[in-house]
GROMACS .gro file of C-alpha atoms in nm:
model
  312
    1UNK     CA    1   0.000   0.000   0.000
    2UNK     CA    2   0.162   0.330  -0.111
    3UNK     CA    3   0.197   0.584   0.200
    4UNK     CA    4   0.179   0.885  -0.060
    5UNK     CA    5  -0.096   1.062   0.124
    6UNK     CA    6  -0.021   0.981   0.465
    7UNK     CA    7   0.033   1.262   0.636
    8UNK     CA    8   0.469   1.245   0.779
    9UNK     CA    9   0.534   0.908   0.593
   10UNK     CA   10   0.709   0.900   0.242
   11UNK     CA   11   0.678   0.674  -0.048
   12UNK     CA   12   0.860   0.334  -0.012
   13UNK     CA   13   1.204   0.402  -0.080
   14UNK     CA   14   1.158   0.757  -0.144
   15UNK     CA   15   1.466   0.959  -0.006
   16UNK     CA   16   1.311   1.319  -0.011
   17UNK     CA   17   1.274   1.508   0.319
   18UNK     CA   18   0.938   1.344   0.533
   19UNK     CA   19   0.607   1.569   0.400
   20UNK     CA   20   0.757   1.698   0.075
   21UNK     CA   21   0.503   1.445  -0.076
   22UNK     CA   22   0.233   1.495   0.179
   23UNK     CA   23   0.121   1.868   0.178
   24UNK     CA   24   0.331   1.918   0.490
   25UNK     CA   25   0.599   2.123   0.372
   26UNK     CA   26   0.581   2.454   0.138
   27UNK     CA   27   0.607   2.390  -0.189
   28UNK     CA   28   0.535   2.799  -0.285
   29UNK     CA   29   0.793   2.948  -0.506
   30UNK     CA   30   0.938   2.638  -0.658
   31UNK     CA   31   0.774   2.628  -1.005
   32UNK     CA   32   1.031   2.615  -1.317
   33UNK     CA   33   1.157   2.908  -1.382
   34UNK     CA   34   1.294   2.849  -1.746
   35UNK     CA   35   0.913   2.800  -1.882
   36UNK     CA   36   0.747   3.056  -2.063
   37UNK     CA   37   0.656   2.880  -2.372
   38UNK     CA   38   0.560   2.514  -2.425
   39UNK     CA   39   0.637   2.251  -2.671
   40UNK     CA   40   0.436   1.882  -2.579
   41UNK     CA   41   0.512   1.611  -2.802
   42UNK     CA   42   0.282   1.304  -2.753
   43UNK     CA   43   0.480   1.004  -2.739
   44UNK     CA   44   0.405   0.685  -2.532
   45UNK     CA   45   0.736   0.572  -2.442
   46UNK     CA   46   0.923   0.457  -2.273
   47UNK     CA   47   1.102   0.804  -2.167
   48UNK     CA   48   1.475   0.768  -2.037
   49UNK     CA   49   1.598   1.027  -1.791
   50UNK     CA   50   1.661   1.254  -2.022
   51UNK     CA   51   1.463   1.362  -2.349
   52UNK     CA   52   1.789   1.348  -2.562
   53UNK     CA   53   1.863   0.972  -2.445
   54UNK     CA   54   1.486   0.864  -2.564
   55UNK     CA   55   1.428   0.700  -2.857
   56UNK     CA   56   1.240   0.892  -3.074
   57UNK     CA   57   1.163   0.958  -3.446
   58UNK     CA   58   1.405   1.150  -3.545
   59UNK     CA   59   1.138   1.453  -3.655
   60UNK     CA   60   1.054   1.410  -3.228
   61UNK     CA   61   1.453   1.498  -3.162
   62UNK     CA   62   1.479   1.733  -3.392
   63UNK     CA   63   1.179   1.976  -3.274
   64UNK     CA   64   1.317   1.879  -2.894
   65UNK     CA   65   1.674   2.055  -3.060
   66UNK     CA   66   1.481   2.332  -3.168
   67UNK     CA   67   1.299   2.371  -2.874
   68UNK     CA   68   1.597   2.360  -2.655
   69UNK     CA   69   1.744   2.613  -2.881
   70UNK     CA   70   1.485   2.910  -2.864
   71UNK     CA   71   1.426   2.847  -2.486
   72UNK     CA   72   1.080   2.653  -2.544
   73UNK     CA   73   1.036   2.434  -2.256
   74UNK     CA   74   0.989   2.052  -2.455
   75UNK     CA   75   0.785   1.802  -2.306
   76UNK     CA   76   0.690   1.453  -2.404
   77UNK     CA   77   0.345   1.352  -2.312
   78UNK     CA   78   0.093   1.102  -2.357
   79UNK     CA   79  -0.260   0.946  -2.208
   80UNK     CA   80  -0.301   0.817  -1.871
   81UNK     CA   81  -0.230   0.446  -1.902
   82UNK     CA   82  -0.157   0.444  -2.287
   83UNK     CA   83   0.113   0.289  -2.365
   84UNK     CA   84   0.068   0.205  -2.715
   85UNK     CA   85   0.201   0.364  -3.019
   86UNK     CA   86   0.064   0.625  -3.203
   87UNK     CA   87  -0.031   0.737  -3.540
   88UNK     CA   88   0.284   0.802  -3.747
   89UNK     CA   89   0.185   1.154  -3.732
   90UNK     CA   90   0.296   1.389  -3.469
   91UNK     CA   91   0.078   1.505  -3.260
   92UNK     CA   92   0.162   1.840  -3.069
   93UNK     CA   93   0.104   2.130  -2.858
   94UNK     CA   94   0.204   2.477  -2.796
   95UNK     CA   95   0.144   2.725  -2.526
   96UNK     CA   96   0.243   3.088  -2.495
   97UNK     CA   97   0.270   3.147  -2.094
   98UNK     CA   98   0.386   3.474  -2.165
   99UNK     CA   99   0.078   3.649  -2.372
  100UNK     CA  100  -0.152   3.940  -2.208
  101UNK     CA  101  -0.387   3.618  -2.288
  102UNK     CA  102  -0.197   3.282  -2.254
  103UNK     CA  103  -0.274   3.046  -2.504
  104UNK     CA  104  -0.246   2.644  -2.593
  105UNK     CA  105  -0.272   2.518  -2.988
  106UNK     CA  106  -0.265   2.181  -3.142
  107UNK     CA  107  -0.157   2.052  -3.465
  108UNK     CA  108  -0.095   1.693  -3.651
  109UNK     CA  109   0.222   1.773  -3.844
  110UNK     CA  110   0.424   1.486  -4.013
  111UNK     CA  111   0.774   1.621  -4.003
  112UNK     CA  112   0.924   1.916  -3.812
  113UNK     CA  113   0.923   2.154  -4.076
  114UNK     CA  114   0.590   2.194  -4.039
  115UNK     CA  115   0.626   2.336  -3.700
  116UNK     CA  116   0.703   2.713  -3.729
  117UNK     CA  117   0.903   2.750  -3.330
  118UNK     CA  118   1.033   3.075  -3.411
  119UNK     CA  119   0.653   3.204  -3.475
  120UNK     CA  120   0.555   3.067  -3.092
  121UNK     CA  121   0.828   3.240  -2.949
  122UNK     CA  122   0.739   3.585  -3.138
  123UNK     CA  123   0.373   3.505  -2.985
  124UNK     CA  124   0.247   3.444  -3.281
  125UNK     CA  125  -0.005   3.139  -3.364
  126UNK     CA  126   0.195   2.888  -3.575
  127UNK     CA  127   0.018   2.868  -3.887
  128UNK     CA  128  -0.020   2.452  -3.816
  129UNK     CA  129  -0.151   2.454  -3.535
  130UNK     CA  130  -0.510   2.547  -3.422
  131UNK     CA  131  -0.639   2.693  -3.038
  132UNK     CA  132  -0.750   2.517  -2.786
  133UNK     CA  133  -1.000   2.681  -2.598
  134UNK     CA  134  -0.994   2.394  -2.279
  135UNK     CA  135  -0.679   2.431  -2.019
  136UNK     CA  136  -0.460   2.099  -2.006
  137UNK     CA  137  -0.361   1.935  -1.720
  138UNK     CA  138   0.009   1.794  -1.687
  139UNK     CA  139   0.055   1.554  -1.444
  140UNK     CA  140   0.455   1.426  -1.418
  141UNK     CA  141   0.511   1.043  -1.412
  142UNK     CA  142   0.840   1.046  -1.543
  143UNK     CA  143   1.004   0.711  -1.333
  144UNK     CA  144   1.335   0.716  -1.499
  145UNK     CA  145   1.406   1.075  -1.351
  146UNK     CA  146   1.247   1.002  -1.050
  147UNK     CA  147   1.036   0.681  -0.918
  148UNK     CA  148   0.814   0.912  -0.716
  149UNK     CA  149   0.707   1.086  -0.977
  150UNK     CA  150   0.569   0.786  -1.081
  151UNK     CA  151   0.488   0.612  -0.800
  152UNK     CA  152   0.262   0.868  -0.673
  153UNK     CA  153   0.184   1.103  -1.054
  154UNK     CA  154   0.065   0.744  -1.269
  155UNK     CA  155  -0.254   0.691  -1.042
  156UNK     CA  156  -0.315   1.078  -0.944
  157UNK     CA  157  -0.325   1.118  -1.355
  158UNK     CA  158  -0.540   0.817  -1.388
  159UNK     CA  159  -0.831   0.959  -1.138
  160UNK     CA  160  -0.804   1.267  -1.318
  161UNK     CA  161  -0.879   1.168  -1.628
  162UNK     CA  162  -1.170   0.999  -1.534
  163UNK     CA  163  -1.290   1.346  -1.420
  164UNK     CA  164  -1.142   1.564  -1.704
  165UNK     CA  165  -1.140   1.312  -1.988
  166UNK     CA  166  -0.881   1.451  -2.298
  167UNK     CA  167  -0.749   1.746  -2.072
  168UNK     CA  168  -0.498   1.533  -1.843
  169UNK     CA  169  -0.150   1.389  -1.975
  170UNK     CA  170   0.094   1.226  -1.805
  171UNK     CA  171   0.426   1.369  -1.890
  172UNK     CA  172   0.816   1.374  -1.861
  173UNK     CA  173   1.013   1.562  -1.594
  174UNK     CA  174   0.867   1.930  -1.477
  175UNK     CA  175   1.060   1.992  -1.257
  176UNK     CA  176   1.067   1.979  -0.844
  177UNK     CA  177   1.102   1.555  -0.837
  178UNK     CA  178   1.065   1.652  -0.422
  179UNK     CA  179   0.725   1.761  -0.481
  180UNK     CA  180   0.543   1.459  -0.653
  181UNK     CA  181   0.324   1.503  -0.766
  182UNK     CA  182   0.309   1.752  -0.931
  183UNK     CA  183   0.077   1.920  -1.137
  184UNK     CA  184   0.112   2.199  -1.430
  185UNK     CA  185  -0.172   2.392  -1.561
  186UNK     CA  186  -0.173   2.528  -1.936
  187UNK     CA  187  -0.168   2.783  -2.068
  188UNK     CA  188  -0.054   2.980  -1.790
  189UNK     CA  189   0.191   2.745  -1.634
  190UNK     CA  190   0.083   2.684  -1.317
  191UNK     CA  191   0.257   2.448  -1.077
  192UNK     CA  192   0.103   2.269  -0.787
  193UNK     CA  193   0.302   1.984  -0.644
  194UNK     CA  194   0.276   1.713  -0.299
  195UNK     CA  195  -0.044   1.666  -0.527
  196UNK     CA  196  -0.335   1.448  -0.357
  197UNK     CA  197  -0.611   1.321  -0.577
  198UNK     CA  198  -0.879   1.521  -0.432
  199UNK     CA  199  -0.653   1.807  -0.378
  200UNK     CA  200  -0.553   1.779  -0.812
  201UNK     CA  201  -0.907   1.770  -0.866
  202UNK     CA  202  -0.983   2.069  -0.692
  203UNK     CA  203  -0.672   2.276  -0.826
  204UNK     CA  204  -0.793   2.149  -1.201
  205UNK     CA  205  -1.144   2.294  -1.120
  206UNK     CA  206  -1.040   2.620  -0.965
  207UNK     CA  207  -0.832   2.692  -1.300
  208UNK     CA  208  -1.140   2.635  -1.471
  209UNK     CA  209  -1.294   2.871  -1.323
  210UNK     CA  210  -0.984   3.116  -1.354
  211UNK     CA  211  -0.870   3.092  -1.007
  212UNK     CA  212  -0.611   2.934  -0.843
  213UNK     CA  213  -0.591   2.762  -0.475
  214UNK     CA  214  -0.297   2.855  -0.268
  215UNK     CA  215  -0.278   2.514  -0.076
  216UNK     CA  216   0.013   2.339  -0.273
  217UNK     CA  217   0.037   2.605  -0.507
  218UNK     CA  218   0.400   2.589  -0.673
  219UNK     CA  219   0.359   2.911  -0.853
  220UNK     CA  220   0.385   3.052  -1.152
  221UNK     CA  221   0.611   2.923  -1.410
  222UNK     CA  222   0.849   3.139  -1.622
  223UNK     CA  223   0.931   3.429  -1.373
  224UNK     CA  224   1.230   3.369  -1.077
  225UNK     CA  225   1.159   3.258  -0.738
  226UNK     CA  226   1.157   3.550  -0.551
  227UNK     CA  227   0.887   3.708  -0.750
  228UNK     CA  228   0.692   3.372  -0.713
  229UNK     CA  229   0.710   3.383  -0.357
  230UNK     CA  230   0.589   3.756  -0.352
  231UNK     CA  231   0.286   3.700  -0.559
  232UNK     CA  232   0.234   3.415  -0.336
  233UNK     CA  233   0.249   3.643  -0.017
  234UNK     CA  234   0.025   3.920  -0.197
  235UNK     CA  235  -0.253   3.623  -0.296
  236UNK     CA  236  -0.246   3.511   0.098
  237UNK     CA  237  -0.246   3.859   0.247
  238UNK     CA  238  -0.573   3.992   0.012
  239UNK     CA  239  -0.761   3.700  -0.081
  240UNK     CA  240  -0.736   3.756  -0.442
  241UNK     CA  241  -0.725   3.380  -0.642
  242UNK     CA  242  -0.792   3.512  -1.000
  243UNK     CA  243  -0.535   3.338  -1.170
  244UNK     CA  244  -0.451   3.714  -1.328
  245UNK     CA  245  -0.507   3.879  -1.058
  246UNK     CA  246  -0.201   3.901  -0.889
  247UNK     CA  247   0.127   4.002  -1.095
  248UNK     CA  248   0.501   4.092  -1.021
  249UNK     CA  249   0.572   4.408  -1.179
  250UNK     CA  250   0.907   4.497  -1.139
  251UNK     CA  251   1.192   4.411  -0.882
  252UNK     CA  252   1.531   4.506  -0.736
  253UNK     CA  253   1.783   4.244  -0.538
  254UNK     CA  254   2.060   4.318  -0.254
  255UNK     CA  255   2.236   3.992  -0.196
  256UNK     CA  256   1.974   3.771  -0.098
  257UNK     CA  257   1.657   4.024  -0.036
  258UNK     CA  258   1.436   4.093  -0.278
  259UNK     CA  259   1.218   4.391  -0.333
  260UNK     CA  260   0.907   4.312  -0.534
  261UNK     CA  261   0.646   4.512  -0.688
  262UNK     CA  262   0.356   4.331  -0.700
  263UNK     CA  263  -0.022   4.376  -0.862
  264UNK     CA  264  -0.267   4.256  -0.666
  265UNK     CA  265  -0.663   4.320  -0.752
  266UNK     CA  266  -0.687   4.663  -0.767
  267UNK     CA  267  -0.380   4.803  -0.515
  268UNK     CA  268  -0.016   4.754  -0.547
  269UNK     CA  269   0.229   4.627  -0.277
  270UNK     CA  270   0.604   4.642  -0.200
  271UNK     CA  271   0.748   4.318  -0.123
  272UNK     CA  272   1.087   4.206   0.087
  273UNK     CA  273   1.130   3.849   0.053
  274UNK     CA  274   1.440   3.647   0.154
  275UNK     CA  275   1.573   3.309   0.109
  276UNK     CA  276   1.511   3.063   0.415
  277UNK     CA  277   1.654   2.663   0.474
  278UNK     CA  278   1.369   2.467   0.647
  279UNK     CA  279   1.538   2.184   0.908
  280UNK     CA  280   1.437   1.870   0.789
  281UNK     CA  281   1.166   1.657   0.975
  282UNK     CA  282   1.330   1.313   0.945
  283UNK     CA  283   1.686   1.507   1.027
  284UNK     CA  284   2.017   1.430   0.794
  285UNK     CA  285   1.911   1.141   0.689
  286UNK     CA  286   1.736   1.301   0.414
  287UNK     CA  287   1.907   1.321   0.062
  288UNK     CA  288   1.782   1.668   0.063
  289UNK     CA  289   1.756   2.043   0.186
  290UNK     CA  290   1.449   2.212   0.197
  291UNK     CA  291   1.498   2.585   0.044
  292UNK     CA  292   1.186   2.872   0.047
  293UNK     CA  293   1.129   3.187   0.063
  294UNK     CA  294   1.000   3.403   0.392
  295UNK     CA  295   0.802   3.731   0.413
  296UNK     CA  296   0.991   4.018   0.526
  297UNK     CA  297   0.790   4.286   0.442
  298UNK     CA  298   0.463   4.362   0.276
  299UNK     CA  299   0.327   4.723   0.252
  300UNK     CA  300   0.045   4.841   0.010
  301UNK     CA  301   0.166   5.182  -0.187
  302UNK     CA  302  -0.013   5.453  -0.171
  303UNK     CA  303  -0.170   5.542  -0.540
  304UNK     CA  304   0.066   5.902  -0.660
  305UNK     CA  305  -0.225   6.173  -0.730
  306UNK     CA  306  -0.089   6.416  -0.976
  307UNK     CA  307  -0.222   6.725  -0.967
  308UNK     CA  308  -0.300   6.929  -1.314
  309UNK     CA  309  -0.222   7.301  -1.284
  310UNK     CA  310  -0.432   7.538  -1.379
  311UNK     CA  311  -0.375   7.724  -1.681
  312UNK     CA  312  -0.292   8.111  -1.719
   0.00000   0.00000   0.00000
């Protein structure tokens, strides 16, 4: 019997830090940070550790290249529990993370030539491809990088596609192997992780609706960690869970502090985050450390009122 979702215990063999897989340790400003735009690739596998080491048609490696090249974030994906192969076609996806208005496409393309990856990362709608007006759900189950992810992502993805039926893929690595499962949200990239089944299904259903639910909330993808962990103190100190309703704006480091401007509903707030090491529950025994961020200061700025002088 797995121990995934027991609250304190780890997965069998699992050498991550007691509650990283649980909910009981933070998990906020730990999405990827190298993912603005999105290349998925179905493939059924198997995947090796690393994309290059699969073996793939060589169109598959040669988008992956591309990918890789332009700073698209490749993934491979395919159904929950499909392991068969697929058409000889490719089938694909593409998100833009970055848009006012993120976006996801699709195509069928039969060599990668017929992928334009310079258009994506110009924002532009490869001419292939077609939107997708329904979010997709990536749930990691990548064993060969990690056996948690597997361990704990392959049945998480199952009982979400049984709710969500074509909007859930497994897929390789993400990113944060410590936080199986983990979940990633598309378009706008974002990251939950120490995923439970009922706790997927209710992030998947918040994003639906546009929102997002801070409990296991990774962040959002694309942007570096100390901004992350600002929005993440803005959404808990107002409340406000529309996924674009909270925004880093601009930001300024010393050392380790960071001072973050941040958007949230209708005010803006100054920021002072730090770095912080966590002790580990189970003590050095663990393989790992456990790195976030901590609040330092938060202060809502007053809104400049200019006035217009009068004219002579």
């Amino acid at each position: 019997m797995t121990t995934a979702n027991v609250p304190g215990r780890a997965v069998k063999g699992c050498a991550h830090p007691s509650g990283c897989h649980t909910g009981g340790l933070p998990v906020h400003a730990s999405a990827t940070v190298g993912a603005r735009h999105w290349l998925l690739i179905e493939h059924p596998g198997p995947w090796a550790s690393h994309l290059e080491d699969c073996r793939l048609p060589e169109d598959v490696h040669t988008l992956i290249k591309r990918a890789a090249s332009l700073g698209i974030r490749p993934q491979l994906i395919r159904r929950p529990g499909r392991r068969t192969p697929v058409d000889q076609d490719i089938y694909v996806m593409v998100a833009d993370s970055t848009a006012a208005e993120p976006w996801i496409a699709e195509a069928v393309i039969e060599s990668a030539d017929d992928l334009d990856l310079d258009a994506l990362v110009a924002g532009v709608l490869p001419e292939s491809c077609i939107l997708v007006s329904e979010p997709v759900f990536l749930v990691c189950t990548h064993a060969k990088r990690n056996a948690c992810c597997a361990r704990i992502g392959l049945p998480l993805a199952r009982s979400l596609a049984e709710v969500l039926p074509d909007r859930v893929w497994e897929t390789s690595h993400v990113g944060g192997d410590r936080y199986a499962a983990n979940l990633v949200c598309l378009p706008h990239g974002l990251y939950y992780g120490s995923m439970s089944q009922a706790a997927a299904i209710a992030a998947a259903d918040a994003y639906r609706s546009g929102e997002v639910i801070l409990d296991r909330f990774r962040g959002r993808a694309g942007i570096p960690e100390p901004l992350q962990a600002a929005e993440h103190f803005v959404r808990s100190h107002t409340g406000e869970l529309s996924v674009g309703g909270v925004a880093a704006e601009s930001s300024r480091s010393d050392g380790d502090v960071t001072e973050v401007i941040v958007l949230g509903g209708d005010a803006r707030f100054r920021v002072v985050v730090e770095p912080m090491t966590l002790p580990t529950p189970c003590g050095t025994a663990c393989a790992d450390t456990i790195t976030t961020y901590r609040l330092v200061a938060l202060d809502r700025l007053t809104p400049v009122l200019y006035a217009t002088p009068a004219l002579t």
